[in-house]
């Protein structure tokens, strides 16, 4: 069991770890993470483009790594199809599907139909944040495919972060990758990916809250468009 924990790690330790990891490459960050946390580390996979890179790299480091997908029951058919492709390509990965505590019908009964249109933050809380909290209960660290260039809210993310929301440590191996590098890797190793990426969907979430982006728009402009929202809540401090 790792001696690194959210409750005990100091700012000085995090600075030292991040400086040390910055000397290596992405695969070394991933190796460090599994050497340090082993089965106390879980990868929360969105099955976006970055996820294809991380899944491929992770499988080469720890074939039976723990991977979870938060199934809101609102994802595109293309996303569910991709999950089945990944199961076949990496059969040893321990992939679990985490569902919300309530169904869409129960949510509609409690909060009204199409909650995502009226209170998107509450919808994300019920269908993503609460399930993630359950997944991470008792888990020391989790991994994410965040990249700094994705948005202003992600510009300062480090390789190893203290996660205030889930009171855990968050590992982000791809922070310095650019979008073109992600796609170079995907094409080089002929990795499967979500078919919607070929139709102007650089960032893919739930179907009702995701649209294709227009030329010149930010890569995440298609998420929660016109709702004044940029994150589902998983990567916000509180």
CSV table of C-alpha atoms in Angstrom, one decimal:
chain,number,residue,atom,x,y,z
A,1,UNK,CA,0.0,0.0,0.0
A,2,UNK,CA,1.3,3.4,-0.9
A,3,UNK,CA,2.4,5.9,1.7
A,4,UNK,CA,1.1,8.7,-0.4
A,5,UNK,CA,-2.4,9.8,0.6
A,6,UNK,CA,-4.6,12.8,0.1
A,7,UNK,CA,-4.8,13.3,3.9
A,8,UNK,CA,-1.0,13.2,4.5
A,9,UNK,CA,0.8,14.4,1.3
A,10,UNK,CA,2.3,17.9,1.6
A,11,UNK,CA,2.5,20.6,-0.9
A,12,UNK,CA,6.3,20.2,-0.8
A,13,UNK,CA,6.0,16.5,-1.6
A,14,UNK,CA,3.8,17.2,-4.6
A,15,UNK,CA,6.1,19.8,-6.0
A,16,UNK,CA,9.0,17.4,-5.6
A,17,UNK,CA,7.1,14.5,-7.3
A,18,UNK,CA,5.9,16.7,-10.2
A,19,UNK,CA,9.4,18.1,-10.8
A,20,UNK,CA,10.8,14.6,-10.8
A,21,UNK,CA,8.1,13.3,-13.2
A,22,UNK,CA,8.6,16.2,-15.6
A,23,UNK,CA,12.1,14.8,-16.4
A,24,UNK,CA,10.6,11.7,-18.0
A,25,UNK,CA,7.9,10.9,-20.6
A,26,UNK,CA,4.3,10.0,-20.4
A,27,UNK,CA,4.9,6.2,-20.0
A,28,UNK,CA,7.2,6.9,-17.1
A,29,UNK,CA,4.4,8.9,-15.3
A,30,UNK,CA,2.1,5.9,-15.8
A,31,UNK,CA,4.7,3.5,-14.6
A,32,UNK,CA,5.3,5.6,-11.5
A,33,UNK,CA,1.6,5.8,-10.8
A,34,UNK,CA,1.1,2.0,-10.9
A,35,UNK,CA,4.4,1.3,-9.0
A,36,UNK,CA,3.2,3.7,-6.3
A,37,UNK,CA,-0.5,2.9,-6.1
A,38,UNK,CA,-1.0,-0.5,-7.9
A,39,UNK,CA,-4.6,-1.6,-7.4
A,40,UNK,CA,-5.3,1.5,-5.3
A,41,UNK,CA,-5.4,3.4,-8.6
A,42,UNK,CA,-8.4,3.5,-10.8
A,43,UNK,CA,-8.6,5.1,-14.3
A,44,UNK,CA,-11.9,7.0,-14.9
A,45,UNK,CA,-12.3,6.6,-18.6
A,46,UNK,CA,-14.4,8.8,-20.8
A,47,UNK,CA,-13.7,6.9,-24.0
A,48,UNK,CA,-12.7,10.1,-25.8
A,49,UNK,CA,-9.6,10.4,-27.9
A,50,UNK,CA,-7.2,10.9,-24.9
A,51,UNK,CA,-8.7,7.8,-23.4
A,52,UNK,CA,-7.6,5.7,-26.3
A,53,UNK,CA,-4.0,6.8,-25.8
A,54,UNK,CA,-4.1,6.2,-22.0
A,55,UNK,CA,-5.8,2.8,-22.3
A,56,UNK,CA,-3.2,1.6,-24.8
A,57,UNK,CA,-0.3,2.9,-22.6
A,58,UNK,CA,-1.9,1.5,-19.4
A,59,UNK,CA,-2.4,-1.9,-20.9
A,60,UNK,CA,1.3,-2.1,-21.6
A,61,UNK,CA,2.2,-1.2,-18.0
A,62,UNK,CA,-0.5,-3.1,-16.1
A,63,UNK,CA,-2.7,-5.3,-18.2
A,64,UNK,CA,-5.3,-5.8,-15.5
A,65,UNK,CA,-5.6,-2.2,-14.4
A,66,UNK,CA,-8.8,-1.0,-12.9
A,67,UNK,CA,-10.8,1.1,-15.3
A,68,UNK,CA,-14.3,2.6,-14.8
A,69,UNK,CA,-16.8,4.3,-17.1
A,70,UNK,CA,-19.6,6.4,-15.7
A,71,UNK,CA,-22.6,5.4,-17.6
A,72,UNK,CA,-25.2,8.2,-17.3
A,73,UNK,CA,-27.6,6.3,-19.6
A,74,UNK,CA,-27.4,9.3,-21.9
A,75,UNK,CA,-24.3,8.6,-24.0
A,76,UNK,CA,-24.2,8.3,-27.8
A,77,UNK,CA,-24.6,4.9,-29.4
A,78,UNK,CA,-21.2,5.4,-30.8
A,79,UNK,CA,-19.7,5.6,-27.3
A,80,UNK,CA,-21.3,2.3,-26.3
A,81,UNK,CA,-20.1,0.7,-29.5
A,82,UNK,CA,-16.5,1.8,-28.8
A,83,UNK,CA,-16.6,0.3,-25.3
A,84,UNK,CA,-17.3,-3.1,-26.8
A,85,UNK,CA,-14.3,-2.6,-29.2
A,86,UNK,CA,-12.1,-1.8,-26.3
A,87,UNK,CA,-13.2,-4.9,-24.3
A,88,UNK,CA,-12.1,-7.0,-27.2
A,89,UNK,CA,-8.8,-5.2,-27.8
A,90,UNK,CA,-7.8,-5.2,-24.1
A,91,UNK,CA,-9.6,-8.2,-22.6
A,92,UNK,CA,-7.4,-8.2,-19.4
A,93,UNK,CA,-8.3,-4.7,-18.3
A,94,UNK,CA,-10.6,-4.8,-15.4
A,95,UNK,CA,-13.3,-2.5,-16.9
A,96,UNK,CA,-16.4,-1.8,-14.8
A,97,UNK,CA,-19.5,0.3,-15.7
A,98,UNK,CA,-20.8,2.5,-12.9
A,99,UNK,CA,-24.4,3.6,-13.2
A,100,UNK,CA,-26.3,6.3,-11.2
A,101,UNK,CA,-28.3,5.3,-8.2
A,102,UNK,CA,-31.5,6.3,-10.0
A,103,UNK,CA,-32.8,5.7,-13.5
A,104,UNK,CA,-33.7,8.5,-15.9
A,105,UNK,CA,-37.4,7.8,-15.2
A,106,UNK,CA,-36.9,8.1,-11.5
A,107,UNK,CA,-34.9,11.3,-12.1
A,108,UNK,CA,-37.7,12.7,-14.2
A,109,UNK,CA,-40.3,11.9,-11.5
A,110,UNK,CA,-38.2,13.6,-8.8
A,111,UNK,CA,-36.9,16.6,-10.7
A,112,UNK,CA,-39.0,16.9,-13.9
A,113,UNK,CA,-38.2,15.7,-17.5
A,114,UNK,CA,-35.0,16.6,-19.2
A,115,UNK,CA,-33.3,18.0,-16.1
A,116,UNK,CA,-30.1,18.6,-18.1
A,117,UNK,CA,-31.9,21.5,-19.9
A,118,UNK,CA,-33.0,23.3,-16.8
A,119,UNK,CA,-30.4,22.3,-14.1
A,120,UNK,CA,-27.4,20.8,-15.9
A,121,UNK,CA,-25.3,20.9,-12.7
A,122,UNK,CA,-27.8,18.9,-10.8
A,123,UNK,CA,-28.1,16.4,-13.6
A,124,UNK,CA,-24.3,16.0,-13.7
A,125,UNK,CA,-24.2,15.7,-9.9
A,126,UNK,CA,-26.7,12.8,-9.9
A,127,UNK,CA,-25.4,11.0,-12.9
A,128,UNK,CA,-21.7,11.6,-12.8
A,129,UNK,CA,-20.3,13.2,-9.6
A,130,UNK,CA,-22.2,11.0,-7.1
A,131,UNK,CA,-21.4,7.8,-8.9
A,132,UNK,CA,-17.7,8.8,-9.1
A,133,UNK,CA,-17.7,9.5,-5.4
A,134,UNK,CA,-18.9,6.0,-4.8
A,135,UNK,CA,-16.3,4.5,-7.2
A,136,UNK,CA,-13.5,6.4,-5.4
A,137,UNK,CA,-14.6,5.5,-1.9
A,138,UNK,CA,-11.6,3.6,-0.4
A,139,UNK,CA,-9.4,4.2,-3.4
A,140,UNK,CA,-6.2,6.3,-2.9
A,141,UNK,CA,-5.8,7.7,-6.4
A,142,UNK,CA,-7.4,8.0,-9.8
A,143,UNK,CA,-6.2,8.8,-13.3
A,144,UNK,CA,-7.6,11.2,-15.8
A,145,UNK,CA,-6.8,12.2,-19.4
A,146,UNK,CA,-6.9,15.9,-18.8
A,147,UNK,CA,-4.7,18.1,-21.0
A,148,UNK,CA,-3.7,21.7,-20.2
A,149,UNK,CA,-4.6,23.0,-23.6
A,150,UNK,CA,-8.2,21.8,-23.4
A,151,UNK,CA,-9.5,24.8,-21.5
A,152,UNK,CA,-8.6,27.5,-19.1
A,153,UNK,CA,-10.0,25.5,-16.2
A,154,UNK,CA,-7.4,22.8,-16.9
A,155,UNK,CA,-4.4,25.0,-17.7
A,156,UNK,CA,-2.7,24.5,-14.3
A,157,UNK,CA,-3.2,20.8,-13.8
A,158,UNK,CA,-0.1,18.9,-12.7
A,159,UNK,CA,0.9,15.2,-13.2
A,160,UNK,CA,-0.1,14.6,-9.5
A,161,UNK,CA,-2.8,16.7,-7.9
A,162,UNK,CA,-4.5,16.8,-4.6
A,163,UNK,CA,-8.2,16.3,-5.5
A,164,UNK,CA,-10.2,18.3,-3.0
A,165,UNK,CA,-13.6,17.2,-4.3
A,166,UNK,CA,-13.0,13.5,-3.9
A,167,UNK,CA,-10.3,13.7,-1.3
A,168,UNK,CA,-7.9,11.6,-3.3
A,169,UNK,CA,-4.9,12.1,-5.5
A,170,UNK,CA,-5.5,12.6,-9.2
A,171,UNK,CA,-2.9,11.5,-11.8
A,172,UNK,CA,-2.9,13.2,-15.2
A,173,UNK,CA,-0.2,11.8,-17.5
A,174,UNK,CA,-1.2,13.7,-20.6
A,175,UNK,CA,-1.0,17.3,-19.4
A,176,UNK,CA,1.5,18.5,-22.0
A,177,UNK,CA,0.0,16.6,-25.0
A,178,UNK,CA,-1.5,18.6,-27.8
A,179,UNK,CA,-4.5,17.5,-29.7
A,180,UNK,CA,-2.5,16.7,-32.8
A,181,UNK,CA,-0.1,14.5,-30.8
A,182,UNK,CA,-3.1,12.5,-29.4
A,183,UNK,CA,-4.3,11.8,-33.0
A,184,UNK,CA,-0.8,11.0,-34.2
A,185,UNK,CA,-0.6,8.3,-31.5
A,186,UNK,CA,-4.1,7.0,-32.4
A,187,UNK,CA,-3.3,6.7,-36.1
A,188,UNK,CA,0.3,5.4,-35.5
A,189,UNK,CA,-1.0,2.4,-33.5
A,190,UNK,CA,-4.3,2.1,-35.3
A,191,UNK,CA,-6.3,2.5,-32.2
A,192,UNK,CA,-10.1,2.4,-32.3
A,193,UNK,CA,-11.9,5.7,-31.5
A,194,UNK,CA,-15.3,7.2,-31.3
A,195,UNK,CA,-16.7,7.6,-34.8
A,196,UNK,CA,-18.2,11.0,-33.8
A,197,UNK,CA,-14.7,12.5,-33.7
A,198,UNK,CA,-14.8,12.3,-37.5
A,199,UNK,CA,-17.9,14.5,-37.5
A,200,UNK,CA,-16.7,17.6,-35.6
A,201,UNK,CA,-17.1,16.2,-32.1
A,202,UNK,CA,-13.6,16.8,-30.5
A,203,UNK,CA,-15.1,16.4,-27.0
A,204,UNK,CA,-17.9,13.9,-26.4
A,205,UNK,CA,-20.2,13.6,-23.4
A,206,UNK,CA,-23.9,12.9,-23.0
A,207,UNK,CA,-25.9,13.1,-26.2
A,208,UNK,CA,-28.4,15.8,-25.1
A,209,UNK,CA,-25.5,18.1,-23.9
A,210,UNK,CA,-23.0,17.7,-26.8
A,211,UNK,CA,-23.1,19.2,-30.2
A,212,UNK,CA,-20.5,19.3,-33.0
A,213,UNK,CA,-18.2,22.4,-32.9
A,214,UNK,CA,-18.0,25.0,-35.7
A,215,UNK,CA,-14.8,26.0,-37.4
A,216,UNK,CA,-12.8,28.3,-35.1
A,217,UNK,CA,-14.5,27.3,-31.9
A,218,UNK,CA,-12.8,26.0,-28.8
A,219,UNK,CA,-12.6,22.2,-28.7
A,220,UNK,CA,-15.0,22.1,-25.8
A,221,UNK,CA,-17.5,24.6,-27.2
A,222,UNK,CA,-19.9,21.8,-28.0
A,223,UNK,CA,-20.3,20.7,-24.4
A,224,UNK,CA,-23.3,22.3,-22.6
A,225,UNK,CA,-23.5,24.9,-25.3
A,226,UNK,CA,-25.4,28.1,-24.2
A,227,UNK,CA,-25.8,26.7,-20.7
A,228,UNK,CA,-22.9,28.7,-19.1
A,229,UNK,CA,-21.3,25.4,-18.1
A,230,UNK,CA,-17.9,24.0,-19.1
A,231,UNK,CA,-17.3,21.1,-16.8
A,232,UNK,CA,-19.4,18.2,-15.5
A,233,UNK,CA,-18.1,18.7,-12.0
A,234,UNK,CA,-15.6,15.8,-11.8
A,235,UNK,CA,-12.6,18.2,-12.3
A,236,UNK,CA,-13.8,21.1,-10.3
A,237,UNK,CA,-12.3,21.7,-6.8
A,238,UNK,CA,-15.7,21.8,-5.0
